[in-house]
Amino acid sequence: MSESWDDYADDWDTNQDVITYSEKAYDSLCQLISLDGLRVLDFGCGTGLLTELISRKAGAVVGLDSSEKMIEVLQRKQLPGVDALAVELSAQEVASNPHLHSKFDLIVASSVCAFLPNYEDTLLLLKSMLTPDGLFVQWDWCQSEAEPDFGFTEEMISMAYGKAGMDVLKIDRPFALEGKDRTMWVIMGVGKVIA
Ligand SMILES: C[S@@+](CC[C@H](N)C(=O)[O-])C[C@H]1O[C@@H](n2cnc3c(N)ncnc32)[C@H](O)[C@@H]1O
């Protein structure tokens, strides 16, 4: 997987759809929560389009992505308060990487969960990286009748959060992008650690 994402890295920041997606995801995040001073993990951060926006307000941000080339682009931006990690998330990595030892107030995953080999196992691991009041926020394409094997439904998200030990704080469709022949809605899931 990481090799194929490497191929997109050089041109990622010139793709207007990707830029718009990150900006709209950020707007919906700011409507949900104040980022001031938070310790944030941008899981599957790519070149850091969302990481950069979050870093302007957050206390500290870790951007983690399995694509070395994506992370190289992010590192070249030299963003203050941002640590960029080219690693595949795993329990072993969380245990051994000092950047992942302190818990996060917020973990975001923008257009990442659809690409995970095991969404539910990853959620369980991400939940373990949150503070007791921490939030997990994901944005992904909404499943449509035209493509029932693509994207997420509200039911898929709420069931996975339940299995991971998170309450569903909110699931909605905050924005859409115009595709070639249809409007593509984005689904946003917000999970909170069950106390
Ligand atoms: C569609 S891109 C989104 C990138 C970024 N979040 C954005 O919105 O611009 C998906 C990213 O998820 C990363 N990714 C996929 N599976 C991953 C995993 N298991 N661990 C870390 N990163 C992963 C890929 O390398 C890729 O950069």
PDB file of C-alpha atoms and ligand atoms in Angstrom:
ATOM      1  CA  MET A   1       0.000   0.000   0.000  1.00  0.00           C
ATOM      2  CA  SER A   2       2.689   2.469   0.995  1.00  0.00           C
ATOM      3  CA  GLU A   3       4.482   2.072  -2.362  1.00  0.00           C
ATOM      4  CA  SER A   4       1.391   3.081  -4.294  1.00  0.00           C
ATOM      5  CA  TRP A   5       0.768   6.128  -2.075  1.00  0.00           C
ATOM      6  CA  ASP A   6       4.403   7.102  -2.640  1.00  0.00           C
ATOM      7  CA  ASP A   7       3.526   7.542  -6.315  1.00  0.00           C
ATOM      8  CA  TYR A   8       1.005  10.269  -5.462  1.00  0.00           C
ATOM      9  CA  ALA A   9       3.222  12.236  -3.092  1.00  0.00           C
ATOM     10  CA  ASP A  10       4.888  14.715  -5.483  1.00  0.00           C
ATOM     11  CA  ASP A  11       1.625  15.930  -7.016  1.00  0.00           C
ATOM     12  CA  TRP A  12      -0.641  15.580  -3.963  1.00  0.00           C
ATOM     13  CA  ASP A  13      -0.516  19.233  -2.971  1.00  0.00           C
ATOM     14  CA  THR A  14      -1.416  20.402  -6.482  1.00  0.00           C
ATOM     15  CA  ASN A  15      -4.692  18.427  -6.542  1.00  0.00           C
ATOM     16  CA  GLN A  16      -7.459  20.977  -5.923  1.00  0.00           C
ATOM     17  CA  ASP A  17      -9.946  18.300  -4.805  1.00  0.00           C
ATOM     18  CA  VAL A  18      -7.536  17.089  -2.140  1.00  0.00           C
ATOM     19  CA  ILE A  19      -6.920  20.649  -0.957  1.00  0.00           C
ATOM     20  CA  THR A  20     -10.650  21.415  -0.815  1.00  0.00           C
ATOM     21  CA  TYR A  21     -11.333  18.143   1.058  1.00  0.00           C
ATOM     22  CA  SER A  22      -8.738  19.056   3.717  1.00  0.00           C
ATOM     23  CA  GLU A  23     -10.043  22.613   4.078  1.00  0.00           C
ATOM     24  CA  LYS A  24     -13.636  21.488   4.451  1.00  0.00           C
ATOM     25  CA  ALA A  25     -12.649  18.717   6.873  1.00  0.00           C
ATOM     26  CA  TYR A  26     -10.808  21.359   8.907  1.00  0.00           C
ATOM     27  CA  ASP A  27     -13.856  23.662   8.892  1.00  0.00           C
ATOM     28  CA  SER A  28     -16.069  20.843  10.159  1.00  0.00           C
ATOM     29  CA  LEU A  29     -13.481  20.015  12.846  1.00  0.00           C
ATOM     30  CA  CYS A  30     -13.402  23.619  14.054  1.00  0.00           C
ATOM     31  CA  GLN A  31     -17.195  23.591  14.340  1.00  0.00           C
ATOM     32  CA  LEU A  32     -16.907  20.521  16.565  1.00  0.00           C
ATOM     33  CA  ILE A  33     -14.069  21.355  18.923  1.00  0.00           C
ATOM     34  CA  SER A  34     -11.588  24.054  19.916  1.00  0.00           C
ATOM     35  CA  LEU A  35      -8.115  22.934  18.883  1.00  0.00           C
ATOM     36  CA  ASP A  36      -6.318  25.374  21.160  1.00  0.00           C
ATOM     37  CA  GLY A  37      -3.443  23.641  22.927  1.00  0.00           C
ATOM     38  CA  LEU A  38      -4.528  20.114  22.043  1.00  0.00           C
ATOM     39  CA  ARG A  39      -2.110  17.259  21.385  1.00  0.00           C
ATOM     40  CA  VAL A  40      -3.246  15.856  18.039  1.00  0.00           C
ATOM     41  CA  LEU A  41      -2.398  12.801  15.924  1.00  0.00           C
ATOM     42  CA  ASP A  42      -3.126  13.162  12.202  1.00  0.00           C
ATOM     43  CA  PHE A  43      -3.301   9.480  11.275  1.00  0.00           C
ATOM     44  CA  GLY A  44      -2.620   8.883   7.562  1.00  0.00           C
ATOM     45  CA  CYS A  45      -1.622  12.532   7.249  1.00  0.00           C
ATOM     46  CA  GLY A  46      -0.239  12.260   3.694  1.00  0.00           C
ATOM     47  CA  THR A  47       1.664  15.437   2.832  1.00  0.00           C
ATOM     48  CA  GLY A  48       0.124  17.202   5.821  1.00  0.00           C
ATOM     49  CA  LEU A  49      -2.523  19.421   4.232  1.00  0.00           C
ATOM     50  CA  LEU A  50      -4.808  18.970   7.248  1.00  0.00           C
ATOM     51  CA  THR A  51      -1.853  18.687   9.650  1.00  0.00           C
ATOM     52  CA  GLU A  52      -0.724  22.178   8.685  1.00  0.00           C
ATOM     53  CA  LEU A  53      -4.148  23.731   9.318  1.00  0.00           C
ATOM     54  CA  ILE A  54      -4.496  21.974  12.672  1.00  0.00           C
ATOM     55  CA  SER A  55      -0.961  22.921  13.728  1.00  0.00           C
ATOM     56  CA  ARG A  56      -1.814  26.638  13.615  1.00  0.00           C
ATOM     57  CA  LYS A  57      -4.006  26.210  16.697  1.00  0.00           C
ATOM     58  CA  ALA A  58      -3.044  22.918  18.356  1.00  0.00           C
ATOM     59  CA  GLY A  59      -0.380  22.587  21.024  1.00  0.00           C
ATOM     60  CA  ALA A  60       1.481  19.796  19.230  1.00  0.00           C
ATOM     61  CA  VAL A  61       0.748  17.607  16.223  1.00  0.00           C
ATOM     62  CA  VAL A  62       2.138  14.247  15.189  1.00  0.00           C
ATOM     63  CA  GLY A  63       1.594  13.431  11.509  1.00  0.00           C
ATOM     64  CA  LEU A  64       1.885   9.712  10.845  1.00  0.00           C
ATOM     65  CA  ASP A  65       1.779   8.041   7.453  1.00  0.00           C
ATOM     66  CA  SER A  66       3.061   4.750   6.056  1.00  0.00           C
ATOM     67  CA  SER A  67       4.190   6.434   2.828  1.00  0.00           C
ATOM     68  CA  GLU A  68       7.781   7.646   3.115  1.00  0.00           C
ATOM     69  CA  LYS A  69       7.384   9.974   0.152  1.00  0.00           C
ATOM     70  CA  MET A  70       4.252  11.607   1.571  1.00  0.00           C
ATOM     71  CA  ILE A  71       6.127  12.186   4.832  1.00  0.00           C
ATOM     72  CA  GLU A  72       9.141  13.603   2.960  1.00  0.00           C
ATOM     73  CA  VAL A  73       6.863  16.262   1.435  1.00  0.00           C
ATOM     74  CA  LEU A  74       5.484  17.066   4.899  1.00  0.00           C
ATOM     75  CA  GLN A  75       8.982  17.253   6.424  1.00  0.00           C
ATOM     76  CA  ARG A  76      10.098  19.718   3.739  1.00  0.00           C
ATOM     77  CA  LYS A  77       7.357  22.099   4.943  1.00  0.00           C
ATOM     78  CA  GLN A  78       9.171  22.380   8.308  1.00  0.00           C
ATOM     79  CA  LEU A  79       5.961  23.135  10.183  1.00  0.00           C
ATOM     80  CA  PRO A  80       6.499  24.391  13.739  1.00  0.00           C
ATOM     81  CA  GLY A  81       5.112  22.043  16.396  1.00  0.00           C
ATOM     82  CA  VAL A  82       4.732  19.135  13.953  1.00  0.00           C
ATOM     83  CA  ASP A  83       6.545  15.793  14.186  1.00  0.00           C
ATOM     84  CA  ALA A  84       6.279  13.729  11.011  1.00  0.00           C
ATOM     85  CA  LEU A  85       6.573   9.941  11.228  1.00  0.00           C
ATOM     86  CA  ALA A  86       6.918   7.608   8.237  1.00  0.00           C
ATOM     87  CA  VAL A  87       5.568   4.466   9.895  1.00  0.00           C
ATOM     88  CA  GLU A  88       2.769   1.974   9.519  1.00  0.00           C
ATOM     89  CA  LEU A  89       0.614   2.095  12.629  1.00  0.00           C
ATOM     90  CA  SER A  90       0.877  -1.037  14.761  1.00  0.00           C
ATOM     91  CA  ALA A  91       0.786  -1.907  18.455  1.00  0.00           C
ATOM     92  CA  GLN A  92       4.531  -2.557  18.301  1.00  0.00           C
ATOM     93  CA  GLU A  93       5.163   0.886  16.790  1.00  0.00           C
ATOM     94  CA  VAL A  94       3.040   2.555  19.470  1.00  0.00           C
ATOM     95  CA  ALA A  95       5.009   0.731  22.170  1.00  0.00           C
ATOM     96  CA  SER A  96       8.450   1.520  20.724  1.00  0.00           C
ATOM     97  CA  ASN A  97       8.105   5.016  19.206  1.00  0.00           C
ATOM     98  CA  PRO A  98       8.610   7.796  21.794  1.00  0.00           C
ATOM     99  CA  HIS A  99       6.477  10.212  19.700  1.00  0.00           C
ATOM    100  CA  LEU A 100       3.506   7.918  20.301  1.00  0.00           C
ATOM    101  CA  HIS A 101       3.943   7.338  24.031  1.00  0.00           C
ATOM    102  CA  SER A 102       1.960  10.338  25.332  1.00  0.00           C
ATOM    103  CA  LYS A 103      -1.785  10.065  24.800  1.00  0.00           C
ATOM    104  CA  PHE A 104      -3.574  12.294  22.296  1.00  0.00           C
ATOM    105  CA  ASP A 105      -6.511  14.611  22.980  1.00  0.00           C
ATOM    106  CA  LEU A 106      -7.616  14.226  19.387  1.00  0.00           C
ATOM    107  CA  ILE A 107      -6.913  11.752  16.597  1.00  0.00           C
ATOM    108  CA  VAL A 108      -8.040  12.655  13.090  1.00  0.00           C
ATOM    109  CA  ALA A 109      -8.098  10.436  10.007  1.00  0.00           C
ATOM    110  CA  SER A 110      -9.001  12.266   6.814  1.00  0.00           C
ATOM    111  CA  SER A 111      -9.729   9.923   3.914  1.00  0.00           C
ATOM    112  CA  VAL A 112      -7.715   7.094   5.474  1.00  0.00           C
ATOM    113  CA  CYS A 113     -10.054   4.519   7.016  1.00  0.00           C
ATOM    114  CA  ALA A 114     -11.262   3.185   3.654  1.00  0.00           C
ATOM    115  CA  PHE A 115      -7.696   2.092   2.884  1.00  0.00           C
ATOM    116  CA  LEU A 116      -7.046   0.162   6.077  1.00  0.00           C
ATOM    117  CA  PRO A 117      -6.782  -3.623   5.875  1.00  0.00           C
ATOM    118  CA  ASN A 118      -8.640  -3.880   9.178  1.00  0.00           C
ATOM    119  CA  TYR A 119     -10.673  -0.797  10.125  1.00  0.00           C
ATOM    120  CA  GLU A 120     -11.984  -2.244  13.397  1.00  0.00           C
ATOM    121  CA  ASP A 121      -8.577  -3.412  14.708  1.00  0.00           C
ATOM    122  CA  THR A 122      -7.047  -0.047  13.827  1.00  0.00           C
ATOM    123  CA  LEU A 123      -9.826   1.782  15.673  1.00  0.00           C
ATOM    124  CA  LEU A 124      -9.137  -0.305  18.757  1.00  0.00           C
ATOM    125  CA  LEU A 125      -5.459   0.667  18.615  1.00  0.00           C
ATOM    126  CA  LEU A 126      -6.223   4.348  17.968  1.00  0.00           C
ATOM    127  CA  LYS A 127      -8.644   4.383  20.887  1.00  0.00           C
ATOM    128  CA  SER A 128      -5.866   3.106  23.157  1.00  0.00           C
ATOM    129  CA  MET A 129      -3.807   6.158  22.131  1.00  0.00           C
ATOM    130  CA  LEU A 130      -6.455   8.660  23.287  1.00  0.00           C
ATOM    131  CA  THR A 131      -6.719  10.438  26.634  1.00  0.00           C
ATOM    132  CA  PRO A 132      -9.813   9.506  28.707  1.00  0.00           C
ATOM    133  CA  ASP A 133     -11.659  12.532  27.224  1.00  0.00           C
ATOM    134  CA  GLY A 134     -10.105  12.108  23.802  1.00  0.00           C
ATOM    135  CA  LEU A 135     -11.935  12.236  20.483  1.00  0.00           C
ATOM    136  CA  PHE A 136     -11.460  10.306  17.269  1.00  0.00           C
ATOM    137  CA  VAL A 137     -12.661  12.008  14.080  1.00  0.00           C
ATOM    138  CA  GLN A 138     -12.750  10.479  10.605  1.00  0.00           C
ATOM    139  CA  TRP A 139     -13.868  11.738   7.197  1.00  0.00           C
ATOM    140  CA  ASP A 140     -14.510   9.329   4.341  1.00  0.00           C
ATOM    141  CA  TRP A 141     -16.669   9.100   1.244  1.00  0.00           C
ATOM    142  CA  CYS A 142     -20.259   8.289   2.005  1.00  0.00           C
ATOM    143  CA  GLN A 143     -21.530   5.045   0.522  1.00  0.00           C
ATOM    144  CA  SER A 144     -24.036   5.565  -2.271  1.00  0.00           C
ATOM    145  CA  GLU A 145     -26.576   3.310  -3.989  1.00  0.00           C
ATOM    146  CA  ALA A 146     -24.555   3.659  -7.195  1.00  0.00           C
ATOM    147  CA  GLU A 147     -21.475   2.110  -5.521  1.00  0.00           C
ATOM    148  CA  PRO A 148     -22.527  -0.066  -2.584  1.00  0.00           C
ATOM    149  CA  ASP A 149     -18.986  -1.494  -2.156  1.00  0.00           C
ATOM    150  CA  PHE A 150     -17.347   1.913  -1.827  1.00  0.00           C
ATOM    151  CA  GLY A 151     -17.377   4.248   1.154  1.00  0.00           C
ATOM    152  CA  PHE A 152     -18.887   4.185   4.629  1.00  0.00           C
ATOM    153  CA  THR A 153     -22.402   4.171   6.013  1.00  0.00           C
ATOM    154  CA  GLU A 154     -23.565   5.500   9.359  1.00  0.00           C
ATOM    155  CA  GLU A 155     -24.211   1.897  10.462  1.00  0.00           C
ATOM    156  CA  MET A 156     -20.667   0.756   9.552  1.00  0.00           C
ATOM    157  CA  ILE A 157     -19.147   3.572  11.573  1.00  0.00           C
ATOM    158  CA  SER A 158     -21.353   3.254  14.642  1.00  0.00           C
ATOM    159  CA  MET A 159     -20.898  -0.535  14.771  1.00  0.00           C
ATOM    160  CA  ALA A 160     -17.094  -0.225  14.500  1.00  0.00           C
ATOM    161  CA  TYR A 161     -16.945   2.472  17.188  1.00  0.00           C
ATOM    162  CA  GLY A 162     -19.012   0.282  19.510  1.00  0.00           C
ATOM    163  CA  LYS A 163     -16.645  -2.663  18.973  1.00  0.00           C
ATOM    164  CA  ALA A 164     -13.649  -0.406  19.647  1.00  0.00           C
ATOM    165  CA  GLY A 165     -15.126   0.860  22.918  1.00  0.00           C
ATOM    166  CA  MET A 166     -16.118   4.307  21.726  1.00  0.00           C
ATOM    167  CA  ASP A 167     -19.431   6.142  21.952  1.00  0.00           C
ATOM    168  CA  VAL A 168     -20.677   7.778  18.786  1.00  0.00           C
ATOM    169  CA  LEU A 169     -20.715  11.490  19.503  1.00  0.00           C
ATOM    170  CA  LYS A 170     -21.839  12.426  16.038  1.00  0.00           C
ATOM    171  CA  ILE A 171     -22.093  11.120  12.490  1.00  0.00           C
ATOM    172  CA  ASP A 172     -23.073  13.483   9.717  1.00  0.00           C
ATOM    173  CA  ARG A 173     -22.351  14.632   6.175  1.00  0.00           C
ATOM    174  CA  PRO A 174     -20.575  17.967   6.539  1.00  0.00           C
ATOM    175  CA  PHE A 175     -19.711  18.618   2.871  1.00  0.00           C
ATOM    176  CA  ALA A 176     -19.669  17.249  -0.661  1.00  0.00           C
ATOM    177  CA  LEU A 177     -17.352  17.484  -3.655  1.00  0.00           C
ATOM    178  CA  GLU A 178     -18.505  17.481  -7.247  1.00  0.00           C
ATOM    179  CA  GLY A 179     -17.366  14.295  -9.023  1.00  0.00           C
ATOM    180  CA  LYS A 180     -17.328  13.724 -12.790  1.00  0.00           C
ATOM    181  CA  ASP A 181     -20.928  12.622 -12.955  1.00  0.00           C
ATOM    182  CA  ARG A 182     -22.281  13.008  -9.430  1.00  0.00           C
ATOM    183  CA  THR A 183     -22.046  14.787  -6.139  1.00  0.00           C
ATOM    184  CA  MET A 184     -19.886  12.870  -3.668  1.00  0.00           C
ATOM    185  CA  TRP A 185     -20.801  13.369  -0.028  1.00  0.00           C
ATOM    186  CA  VAL A 186     -18.324  12.991   2.807  1.00  0.00           C
ATOM    187  CA  ILE A 187     -19.343  11.226   6.010  1.00  0.00           C
ATOM    188  CA  MET A 188     -17.763  12.438   9.267  1.00  0.00           C
ATOM    189  CA  GLY A 189     -17.666  10.151  12.290  1.00  0.00           C
ATOM    190  CA  VAL A 190     -16.829  11.363  15.779  1.00  0.00           C
ATOM    191  CA  GLY A 191     -16.076   8.818  18.483  1.00  0.00           C
ATOM    192  CA  LYS A 192     -15.401   9.315  22.171  1.00  0.00           C
ATOM    193  CA  VAL A 193     -13.711   6.877  24.512  1.00  0.00           C
ATOM    194  CA  ILE A 194     -16.270   5.172  26.744  1.00  0.00           C
ATOM    195  CA  ALA A 195     -15.352   6.206  30.270  1.00  0.00           C
TER     196      ALA A 195
HETATM  197  C1  LIG B   1      -6.208   9.380   0.549  1.00  0.00           C
HETATM  198  S1  LIG B   1      -4.675   9.611   1.366  1.00  0.00           S
HETATM  199  C2  LIG B   1      -5.130  10.917   2.503  1.00  0.00           C
HETATM  200  C3  LIG B   1      -3.942  11.713   2.963  1.00  0.00           C
HETATM  201  C4  LIG B   1      -4.284  12.893   3.873  1.00  0.00           C
HETATM  202  N1  LIG B   1      -5.011  12.476   5.059  1.00  0.00           N
HETATM  203  C5  LIG B   1      -5.052  13.947   3.107  1.00  0.00           C
HETATM  204  O1  LIG B   1      -6.270  14.071   3.356  1.00  0.00           O
HETATM  205  O2  LIG B   1      -4.459  14.631   2.275  1.00  0.00           O
HETATM  206  C6  LIG B   1      -4.546   8.189   2.424  1.00  0.00           C
HETATM  207  C7  LIG B   1      -3.266   8.154   3.232  1.00  0.00           C
HETATM  208  O3  LIG B   1      -3.375   7.150   4.242  1.00  0.00           O
HETATM  209  C8  LIG B   1      -2.100   6.550   4.395  1.00  0.00           C
HETATM  210  N2  LIG B   1      -2.274   5.229   5.027  1.00  0.00           N
HETATM  211  C9  LIG B   1      -3.019   4.203   4.575  1.00  0.00           C
HETATM  212  N3  LIG B   1      -2.935   3.158   5.442  1.00  0.00           N
HETATM  213  C10 LIG B   1      -2.127   3.554   6.457  1.00  0.00           C
HETATM  214  C11 LIG B   1      -1.646   2.928   7.656  1.00  0.00           C
HETATM  215  N4  LIG B   1      -1.996   1.674   7.993  1.00  0.00           N
HETATM  216  N5  LIG B   1      -0.826   3.625   8.480  1.00  0.00           N
HETATM  217  C12 LIG B   1      -0.479   4.887   8.159  1.00  0.00           C
HETATM  218  N6  LIG B   1      -0.890   5.540   7.027  1.00  0.00           N
HETATM  219  C13 LIG B   1      -1.710   4.879   6.192  1.00  0.00           C
HETATM  220  C14 LIG B   1      -1.556   6.485   2.975  1.00  0.00           C
HETATM  221  O4  LIG B   1      -0.152   6.328   2.929  1.00  0.00           O
HETATM  222  C15 LIG B   1      -2.038   7.829   2.394  1.00  0.00           C
HETATM  223  O5  LIG B   1      -1.072   8.845   2.527  1.00  0.00           O
END
